[in-house]
PDB file of C-alpha atoms in Angstrom:
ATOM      1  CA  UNK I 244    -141.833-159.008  24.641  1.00 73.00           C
ATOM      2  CA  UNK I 245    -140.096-155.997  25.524  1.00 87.00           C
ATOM      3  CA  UNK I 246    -136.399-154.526  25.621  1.00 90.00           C
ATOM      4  CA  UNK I 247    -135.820-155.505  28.685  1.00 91.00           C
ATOM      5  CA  UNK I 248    -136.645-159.566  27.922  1.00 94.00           C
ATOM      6  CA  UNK I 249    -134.161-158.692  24.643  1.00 96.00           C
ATOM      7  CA  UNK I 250    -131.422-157.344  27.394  1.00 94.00           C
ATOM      8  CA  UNK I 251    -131.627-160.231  29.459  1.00 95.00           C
ATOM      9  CA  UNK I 252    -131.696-162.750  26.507  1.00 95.00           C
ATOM     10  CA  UNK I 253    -128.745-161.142  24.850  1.00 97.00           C
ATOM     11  CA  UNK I 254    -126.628-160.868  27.896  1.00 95.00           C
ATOM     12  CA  UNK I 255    -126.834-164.900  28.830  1.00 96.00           C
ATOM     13  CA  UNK I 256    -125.221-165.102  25.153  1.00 96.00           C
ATOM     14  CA  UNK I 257    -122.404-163.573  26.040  1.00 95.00           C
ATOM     15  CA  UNK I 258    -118.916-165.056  26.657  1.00 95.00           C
ATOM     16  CA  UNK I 259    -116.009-163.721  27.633  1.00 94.00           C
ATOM     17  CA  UNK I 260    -113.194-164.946  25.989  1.00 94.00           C
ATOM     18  CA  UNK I 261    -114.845-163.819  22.466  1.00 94.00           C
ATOM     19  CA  UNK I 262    -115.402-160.411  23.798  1.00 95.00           C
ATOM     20  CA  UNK I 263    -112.183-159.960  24.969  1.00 93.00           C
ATOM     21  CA  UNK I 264    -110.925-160.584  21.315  1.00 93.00           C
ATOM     22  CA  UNK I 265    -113.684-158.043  20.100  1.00 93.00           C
ATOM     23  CA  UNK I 266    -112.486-155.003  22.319  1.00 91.00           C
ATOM     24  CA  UNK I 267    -109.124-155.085  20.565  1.00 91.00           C
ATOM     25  CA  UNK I 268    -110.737-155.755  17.287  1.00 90.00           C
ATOM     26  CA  UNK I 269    -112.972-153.209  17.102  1.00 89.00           C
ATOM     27  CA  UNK I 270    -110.124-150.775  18.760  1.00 89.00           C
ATOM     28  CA  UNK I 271    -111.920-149.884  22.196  1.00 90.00           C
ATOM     29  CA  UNK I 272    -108.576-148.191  23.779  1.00 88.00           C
ATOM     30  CA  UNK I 273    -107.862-144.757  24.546  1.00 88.00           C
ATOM     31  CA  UNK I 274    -107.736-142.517  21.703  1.00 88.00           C
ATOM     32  CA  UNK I 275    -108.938-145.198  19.213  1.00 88.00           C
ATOM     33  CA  UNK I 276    -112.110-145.017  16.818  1.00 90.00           C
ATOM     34  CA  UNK I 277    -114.222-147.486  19.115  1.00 88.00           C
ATOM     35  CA  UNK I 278    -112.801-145.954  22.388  1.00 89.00           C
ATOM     36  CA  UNK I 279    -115.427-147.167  25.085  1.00 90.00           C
ATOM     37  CA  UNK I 280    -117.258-149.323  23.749  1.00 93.00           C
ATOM     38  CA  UNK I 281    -118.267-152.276  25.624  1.00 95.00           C
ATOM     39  CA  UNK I 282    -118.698-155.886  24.168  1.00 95.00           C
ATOM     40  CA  UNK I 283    -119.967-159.124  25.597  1.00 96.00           C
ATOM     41  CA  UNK I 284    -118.930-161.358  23.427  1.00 97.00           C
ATOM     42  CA  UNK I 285    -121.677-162.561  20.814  1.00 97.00           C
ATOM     43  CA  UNK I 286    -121.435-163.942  16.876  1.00 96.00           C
ATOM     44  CA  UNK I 287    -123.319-161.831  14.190  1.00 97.00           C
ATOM     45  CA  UNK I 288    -125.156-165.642  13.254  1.00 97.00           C
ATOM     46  CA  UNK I 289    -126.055-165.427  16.748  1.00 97.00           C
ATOM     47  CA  UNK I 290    -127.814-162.300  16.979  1.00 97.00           C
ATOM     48  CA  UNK I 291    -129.358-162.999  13.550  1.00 97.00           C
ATOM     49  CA  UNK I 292    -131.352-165.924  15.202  1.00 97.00           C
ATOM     50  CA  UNK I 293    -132.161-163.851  18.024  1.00 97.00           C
ATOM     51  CA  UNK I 294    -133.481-161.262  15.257  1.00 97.00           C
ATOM     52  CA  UNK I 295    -135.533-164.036  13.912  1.00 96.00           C
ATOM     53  CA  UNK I 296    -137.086-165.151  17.188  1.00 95.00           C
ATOM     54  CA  UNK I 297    -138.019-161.496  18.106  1.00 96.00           C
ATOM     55  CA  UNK I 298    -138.928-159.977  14.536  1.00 95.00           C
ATOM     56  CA  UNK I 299    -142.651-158.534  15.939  1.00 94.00           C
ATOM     57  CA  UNK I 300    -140.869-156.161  18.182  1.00 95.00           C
ATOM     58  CA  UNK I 301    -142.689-152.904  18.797  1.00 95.00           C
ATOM     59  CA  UNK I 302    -140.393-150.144  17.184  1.00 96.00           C
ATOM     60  CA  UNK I 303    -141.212-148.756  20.458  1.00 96.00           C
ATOM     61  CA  UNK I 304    -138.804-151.121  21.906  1.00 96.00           C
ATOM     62  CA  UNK I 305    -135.797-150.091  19.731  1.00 97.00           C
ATOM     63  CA  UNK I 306    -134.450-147.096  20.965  1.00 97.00           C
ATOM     64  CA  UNK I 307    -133.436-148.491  24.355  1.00 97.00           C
ATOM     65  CA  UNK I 308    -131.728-151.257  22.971  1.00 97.00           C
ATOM     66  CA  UNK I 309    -129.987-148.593  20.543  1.00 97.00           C
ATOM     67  CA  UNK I 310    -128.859-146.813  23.242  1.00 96.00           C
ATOM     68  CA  UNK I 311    -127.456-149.577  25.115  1.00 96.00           C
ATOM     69  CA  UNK I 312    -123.770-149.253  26.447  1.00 96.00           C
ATOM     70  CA  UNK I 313    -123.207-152.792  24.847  1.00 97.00           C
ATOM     71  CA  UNK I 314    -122.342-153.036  21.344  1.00 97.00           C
ATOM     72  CA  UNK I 315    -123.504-156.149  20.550  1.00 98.00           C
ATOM     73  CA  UNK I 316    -127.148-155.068  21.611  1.00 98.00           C
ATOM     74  CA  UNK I 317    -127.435-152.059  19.378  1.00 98.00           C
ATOM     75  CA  UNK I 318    -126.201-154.313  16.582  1.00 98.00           C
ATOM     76  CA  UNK I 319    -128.961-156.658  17.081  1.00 98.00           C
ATOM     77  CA  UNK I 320    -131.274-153.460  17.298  1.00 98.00           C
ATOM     78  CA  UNK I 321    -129.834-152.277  13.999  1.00 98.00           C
ATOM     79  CA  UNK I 322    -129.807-155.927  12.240  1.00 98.00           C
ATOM     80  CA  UNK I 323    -133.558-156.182  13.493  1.00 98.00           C
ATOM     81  CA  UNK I 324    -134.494-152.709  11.549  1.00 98.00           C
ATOM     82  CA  UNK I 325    -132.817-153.740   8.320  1.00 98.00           C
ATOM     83  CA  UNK I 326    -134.730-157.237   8.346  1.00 98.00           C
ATOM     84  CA  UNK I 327    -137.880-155.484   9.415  1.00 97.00           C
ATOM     85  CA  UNK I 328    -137.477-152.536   6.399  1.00 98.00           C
ATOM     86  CA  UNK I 329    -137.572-155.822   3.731  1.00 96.00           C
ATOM     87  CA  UNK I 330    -141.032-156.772   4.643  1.00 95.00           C
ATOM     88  CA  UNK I 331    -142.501-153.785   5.740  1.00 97.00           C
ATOM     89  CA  UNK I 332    -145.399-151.702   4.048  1.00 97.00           C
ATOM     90  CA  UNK I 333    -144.532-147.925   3.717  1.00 97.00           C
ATOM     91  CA  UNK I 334    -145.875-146.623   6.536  1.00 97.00           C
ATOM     92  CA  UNK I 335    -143.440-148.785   8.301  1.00 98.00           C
ATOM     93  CA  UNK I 336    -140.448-148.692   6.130  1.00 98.00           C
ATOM     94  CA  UNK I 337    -141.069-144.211   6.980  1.00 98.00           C
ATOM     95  CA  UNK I 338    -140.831-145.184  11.151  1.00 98.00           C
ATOM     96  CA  UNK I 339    -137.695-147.539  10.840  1.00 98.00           C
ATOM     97  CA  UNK I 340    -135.845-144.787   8.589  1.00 98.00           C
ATOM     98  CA  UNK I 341    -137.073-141.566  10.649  1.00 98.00           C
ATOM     99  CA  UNK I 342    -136.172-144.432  13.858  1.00 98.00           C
ATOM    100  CA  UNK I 343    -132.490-144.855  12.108  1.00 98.00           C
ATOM    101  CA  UNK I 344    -132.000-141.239  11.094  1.00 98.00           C
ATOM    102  CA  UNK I 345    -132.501-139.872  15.044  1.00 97.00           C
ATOM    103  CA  UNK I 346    -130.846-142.195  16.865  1.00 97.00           C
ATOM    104  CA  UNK I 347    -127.028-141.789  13.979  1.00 97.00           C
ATOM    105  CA  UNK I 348    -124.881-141.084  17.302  1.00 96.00           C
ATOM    106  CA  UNK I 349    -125.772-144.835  18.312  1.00 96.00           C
ATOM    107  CA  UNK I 350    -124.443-146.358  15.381  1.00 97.00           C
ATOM    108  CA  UNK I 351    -120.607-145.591  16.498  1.00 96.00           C
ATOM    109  CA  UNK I 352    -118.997-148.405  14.726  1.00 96.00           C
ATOM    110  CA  UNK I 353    -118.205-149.806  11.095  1.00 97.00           C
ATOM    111  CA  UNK I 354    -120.194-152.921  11.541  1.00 97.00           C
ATOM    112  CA  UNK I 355    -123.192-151.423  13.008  1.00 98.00           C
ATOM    113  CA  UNK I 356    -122.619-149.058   9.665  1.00 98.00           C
ATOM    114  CA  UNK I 357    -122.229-151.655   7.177  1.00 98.00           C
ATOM    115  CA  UNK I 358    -125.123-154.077   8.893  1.00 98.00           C
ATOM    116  CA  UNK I 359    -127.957-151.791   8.316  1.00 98.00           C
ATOM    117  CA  UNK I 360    -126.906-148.398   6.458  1.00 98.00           C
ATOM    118  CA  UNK I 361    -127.588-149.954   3.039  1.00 98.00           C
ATOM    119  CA  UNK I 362    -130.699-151.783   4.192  1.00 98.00           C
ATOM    120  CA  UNK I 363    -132.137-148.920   6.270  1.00 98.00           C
ATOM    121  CA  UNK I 364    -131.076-145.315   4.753  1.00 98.00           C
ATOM    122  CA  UNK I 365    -130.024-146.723   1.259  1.00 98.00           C
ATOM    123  CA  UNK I 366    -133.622-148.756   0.716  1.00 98.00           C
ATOM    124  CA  UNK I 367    -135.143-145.447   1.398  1.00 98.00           C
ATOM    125  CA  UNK I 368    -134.012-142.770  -0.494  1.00 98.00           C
ATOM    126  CA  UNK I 369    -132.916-144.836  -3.158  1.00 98.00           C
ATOM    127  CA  UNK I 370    -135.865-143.048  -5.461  1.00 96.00           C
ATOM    128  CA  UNK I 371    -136.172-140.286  -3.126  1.00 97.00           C
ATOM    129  CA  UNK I 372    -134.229-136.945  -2.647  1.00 97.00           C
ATOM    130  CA  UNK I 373    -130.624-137.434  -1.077  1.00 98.00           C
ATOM    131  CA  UNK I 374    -129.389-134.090   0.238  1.00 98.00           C
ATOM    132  CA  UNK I 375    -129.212-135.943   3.885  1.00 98.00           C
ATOM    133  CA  UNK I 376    -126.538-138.094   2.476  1.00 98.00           C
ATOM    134  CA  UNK I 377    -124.603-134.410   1.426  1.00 98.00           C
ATOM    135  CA  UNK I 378    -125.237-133.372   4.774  1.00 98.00           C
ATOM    136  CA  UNK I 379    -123.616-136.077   6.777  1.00 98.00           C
ATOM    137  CA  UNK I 380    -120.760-136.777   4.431  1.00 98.00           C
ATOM    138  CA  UNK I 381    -119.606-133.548   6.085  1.00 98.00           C
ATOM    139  CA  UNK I 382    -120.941-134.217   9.052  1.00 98.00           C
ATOM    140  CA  UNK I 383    -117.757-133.974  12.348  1.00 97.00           C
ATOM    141  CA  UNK I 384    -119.212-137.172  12.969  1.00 97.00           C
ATOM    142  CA  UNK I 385    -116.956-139.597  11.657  1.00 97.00           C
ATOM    143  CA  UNK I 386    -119.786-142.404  11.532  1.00 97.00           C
ATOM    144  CA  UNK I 387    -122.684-140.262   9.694  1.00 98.00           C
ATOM    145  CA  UNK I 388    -119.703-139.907   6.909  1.00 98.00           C
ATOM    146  CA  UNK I 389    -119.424-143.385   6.878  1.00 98.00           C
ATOM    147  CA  UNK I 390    -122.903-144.051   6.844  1.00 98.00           C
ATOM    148  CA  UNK I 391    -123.304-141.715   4.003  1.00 98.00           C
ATOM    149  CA  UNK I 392    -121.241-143.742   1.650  1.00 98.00           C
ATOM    150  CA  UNK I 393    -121.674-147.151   2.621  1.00 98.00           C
ATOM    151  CA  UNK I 394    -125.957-146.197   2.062  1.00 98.00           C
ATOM    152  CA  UNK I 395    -124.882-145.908  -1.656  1.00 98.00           C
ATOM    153  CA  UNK I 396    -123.990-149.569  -1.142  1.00 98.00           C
ATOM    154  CA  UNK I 397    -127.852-150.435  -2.002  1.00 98.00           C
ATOM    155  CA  UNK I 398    -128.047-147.478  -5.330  1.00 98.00           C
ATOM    156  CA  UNK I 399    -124.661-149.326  -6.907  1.00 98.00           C
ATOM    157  CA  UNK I 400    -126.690-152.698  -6.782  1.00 98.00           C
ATOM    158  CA  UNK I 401    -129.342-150.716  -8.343  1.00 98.00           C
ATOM    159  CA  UNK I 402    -126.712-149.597 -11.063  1.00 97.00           C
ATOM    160  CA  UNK I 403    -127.360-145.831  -9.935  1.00 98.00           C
ATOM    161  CA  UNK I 404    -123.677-144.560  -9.821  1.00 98.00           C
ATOM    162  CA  UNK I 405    -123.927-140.936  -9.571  1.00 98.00           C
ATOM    163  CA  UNK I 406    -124.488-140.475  -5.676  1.00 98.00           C
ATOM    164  CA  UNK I 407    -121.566-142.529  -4.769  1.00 98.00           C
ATOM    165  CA  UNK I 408    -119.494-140.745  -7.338  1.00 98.00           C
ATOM    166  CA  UNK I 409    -120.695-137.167  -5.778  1.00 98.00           C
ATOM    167  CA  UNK I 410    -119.713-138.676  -2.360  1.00 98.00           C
ATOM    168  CA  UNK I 411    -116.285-140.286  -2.905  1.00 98.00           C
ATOM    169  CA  UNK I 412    -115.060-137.326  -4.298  1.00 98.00           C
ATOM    170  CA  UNK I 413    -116.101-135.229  -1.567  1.00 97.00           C
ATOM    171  CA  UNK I 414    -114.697-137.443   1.177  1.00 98.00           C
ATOM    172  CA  UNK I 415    -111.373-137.709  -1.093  1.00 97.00           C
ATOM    173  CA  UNK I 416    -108.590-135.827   1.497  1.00 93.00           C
ATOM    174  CA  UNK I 417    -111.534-137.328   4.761  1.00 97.00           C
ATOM    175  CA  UNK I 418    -108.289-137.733   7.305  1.00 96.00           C
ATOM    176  CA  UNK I 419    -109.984-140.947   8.580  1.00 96.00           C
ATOM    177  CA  UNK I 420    -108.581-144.873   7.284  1.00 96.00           C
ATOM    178  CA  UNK I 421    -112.070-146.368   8.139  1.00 97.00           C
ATOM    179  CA  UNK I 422    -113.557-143.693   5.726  1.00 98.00           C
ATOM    180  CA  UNK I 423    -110.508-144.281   2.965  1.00 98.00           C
ATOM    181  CA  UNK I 424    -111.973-148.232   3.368  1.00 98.00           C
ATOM    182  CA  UNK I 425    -115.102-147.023   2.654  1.00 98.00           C
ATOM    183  CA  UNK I 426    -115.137-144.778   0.140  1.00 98.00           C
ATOM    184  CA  UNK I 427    -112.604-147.580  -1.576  1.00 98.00           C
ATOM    185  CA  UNK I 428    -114.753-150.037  -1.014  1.00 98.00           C
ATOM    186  CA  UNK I 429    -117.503-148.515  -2.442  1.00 98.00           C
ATOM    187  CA  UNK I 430    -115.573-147.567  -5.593  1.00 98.00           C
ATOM    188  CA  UNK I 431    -114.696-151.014  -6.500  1.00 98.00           C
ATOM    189  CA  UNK I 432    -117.974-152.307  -6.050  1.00 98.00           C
ATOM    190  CA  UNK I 433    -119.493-149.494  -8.282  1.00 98.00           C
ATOM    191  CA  UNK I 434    -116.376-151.190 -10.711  1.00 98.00           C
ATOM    192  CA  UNK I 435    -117.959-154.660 -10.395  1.00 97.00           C
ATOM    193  CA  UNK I 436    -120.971-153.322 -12.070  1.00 97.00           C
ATOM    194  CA  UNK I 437    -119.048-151.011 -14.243  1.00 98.00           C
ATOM    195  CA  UNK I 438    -115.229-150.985 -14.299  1.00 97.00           C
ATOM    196  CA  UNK I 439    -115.199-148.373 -17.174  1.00 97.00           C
ATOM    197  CA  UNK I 440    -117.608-145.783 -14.508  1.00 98.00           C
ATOM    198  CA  UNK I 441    -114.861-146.848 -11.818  1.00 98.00           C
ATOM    199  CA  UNK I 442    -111.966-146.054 -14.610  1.00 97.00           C
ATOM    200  CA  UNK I 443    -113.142-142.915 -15.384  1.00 97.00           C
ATOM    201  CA  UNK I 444    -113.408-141.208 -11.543  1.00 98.00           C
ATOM    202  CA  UNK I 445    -109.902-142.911 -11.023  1.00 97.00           C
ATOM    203  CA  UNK I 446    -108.168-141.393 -14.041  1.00 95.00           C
ATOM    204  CA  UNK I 447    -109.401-137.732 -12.383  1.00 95.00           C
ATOM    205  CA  UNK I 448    -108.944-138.308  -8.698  1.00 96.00           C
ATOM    206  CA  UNK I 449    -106.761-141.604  -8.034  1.00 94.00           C
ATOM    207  CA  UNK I 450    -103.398-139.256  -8.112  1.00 93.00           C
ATOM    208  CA  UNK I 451    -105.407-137.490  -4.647  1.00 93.00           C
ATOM    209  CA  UNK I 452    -106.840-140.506  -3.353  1.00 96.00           C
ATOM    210  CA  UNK I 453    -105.230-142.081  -0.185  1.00 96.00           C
ATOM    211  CA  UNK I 454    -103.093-145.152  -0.570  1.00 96.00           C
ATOM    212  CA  UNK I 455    -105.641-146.899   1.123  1.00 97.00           C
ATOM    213  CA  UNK I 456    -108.627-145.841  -0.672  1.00 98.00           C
ATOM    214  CA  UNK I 457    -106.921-146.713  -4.061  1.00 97.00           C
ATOM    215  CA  UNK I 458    -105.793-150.067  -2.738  1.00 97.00           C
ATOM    216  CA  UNK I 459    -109.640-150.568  -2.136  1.00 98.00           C
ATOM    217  CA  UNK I 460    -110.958-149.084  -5.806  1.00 98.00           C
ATOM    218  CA  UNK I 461    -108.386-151.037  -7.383  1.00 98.00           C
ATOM    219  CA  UNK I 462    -108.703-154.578  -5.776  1.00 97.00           C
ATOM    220  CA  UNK I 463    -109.813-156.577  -8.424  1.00 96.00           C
ATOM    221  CA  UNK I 464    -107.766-154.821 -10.941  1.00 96.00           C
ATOM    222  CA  UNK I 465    -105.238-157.406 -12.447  1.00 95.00           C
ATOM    223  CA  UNK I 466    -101.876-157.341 -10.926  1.00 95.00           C
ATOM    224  CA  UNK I 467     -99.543-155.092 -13.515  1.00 95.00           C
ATOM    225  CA  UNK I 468    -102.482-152.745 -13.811  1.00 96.00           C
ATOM    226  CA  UNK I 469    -102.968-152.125 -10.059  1.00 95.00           C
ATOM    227  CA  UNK I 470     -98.942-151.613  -9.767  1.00 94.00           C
ATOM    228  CA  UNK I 471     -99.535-148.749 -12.590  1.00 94.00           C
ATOM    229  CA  UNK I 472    -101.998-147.496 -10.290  1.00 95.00           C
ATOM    230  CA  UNK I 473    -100.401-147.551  -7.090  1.00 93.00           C
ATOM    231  CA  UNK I 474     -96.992-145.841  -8.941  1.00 91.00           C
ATOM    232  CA  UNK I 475     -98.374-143.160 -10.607  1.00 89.00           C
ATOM    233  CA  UNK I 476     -98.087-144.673 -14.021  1.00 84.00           C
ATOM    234  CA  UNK I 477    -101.495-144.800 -15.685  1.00 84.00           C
TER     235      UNK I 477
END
């Protein structure tokens, strides 16, 4: 099996009417955040059985598909690395990270973050050094940010706290929503495990966060206390 069998496979999949709801969806116009990018038209379930059927892939195999002009392709590419990083031995898990890392201006959308960011870059440095993550939270890229926080994603269900602490405050005045989602979605999941941790940052930052990122953070708060929140009042 080789990319090219993958192309074909994936592109008999396709259907029309579902990718013409996915180019507004994902905001494929002019001047929007997915400007360009081309869809076909497949289910995530679908992909995830295609995943299954072609799980021995040669790594060799995933950079074309990565740098396919068809979203739905390098989503499969990216869903197949974050399967294959579960099972694989650590010489491996080193090729699909170093793999992930090169190939960041190929992940140009939140799903393709959020698929594989935790499963990929999280998994990896979770006990290793994380200055990369530093890095590319200030990265012009607007997708290496978001791939910096949403890696955290994996340390929070590993009750480590710090890193996405470090990063949320750093990305506090980021000028982009899909990053004030992010960063607020990663806050109230670090609150799931630990509402006083997610407390804490908020009663030092939430009067600086974006509206949206503190709608996020705050989600699960309880109705009176989340008004408090979003007026100033705690």
């Amino acid at each position: 099996m080789n990319a090219d069998i993958i192309n074909q496979r994936l592109v008999s999949l396709g259907n029309a009417e579902m990718a013409e709801h996915a180019q507004r969806f994902f905001k494929t116009g002019k001047g929007e955040y997915g400007e360009g990018d081309v869809f076909i038209g497949i289910r995530v379930p679908v992909l995830r059985q295609q995943v299954k059927q072609f799980f021995a892939l040669d790594l060799e195999e995933v950079p074309p598909l990565l740098k396919s002009h068809i979203h739905e392709i390098r989503l499969f590419a990216l869903l197949l690395l974050a399967e294959r990083y579960k099972k694989a031995d650590a010489d491996e898990q080193e090729a699909i990270f170093q793999l992930y890392k090169s190939h960041t201006a190929r992940i140009n959308n939140w799903d393709l973050v959020d698929a594989s960011a935790p499963y990929v870059v999280g998994a990896y440095l979770l006990e290793r050094e994380k200055t990369l993550l530093y890095d590319w939270a200030i990265s012009s890229m607007l997708w290496e940010r978001r791939i910096a926080i949403v890696s955290t994603f994996h340390f929070i269900r590993n009750n480590q706290f710090d890193d996405t602490l470090k990063l949320a405050e750093m990305l506090l005045q980021d000028k982009e929503d899909l990053m004030h989602k992010a960063v607020g979605w990663m806050l109230r999941e670090v609150g799931k495990r630990d509402e006083q941790v997610l407390k804490a940052f908020l009663k030092q930052h939430y009067p600086n966060m974006p509206r949206t990122m503190l709608r996020y953070a705050i989600e699960r708060f309880e109705e009176p206390e989340r008004k408090r929140y979003l007026q100033g009042k705690v």
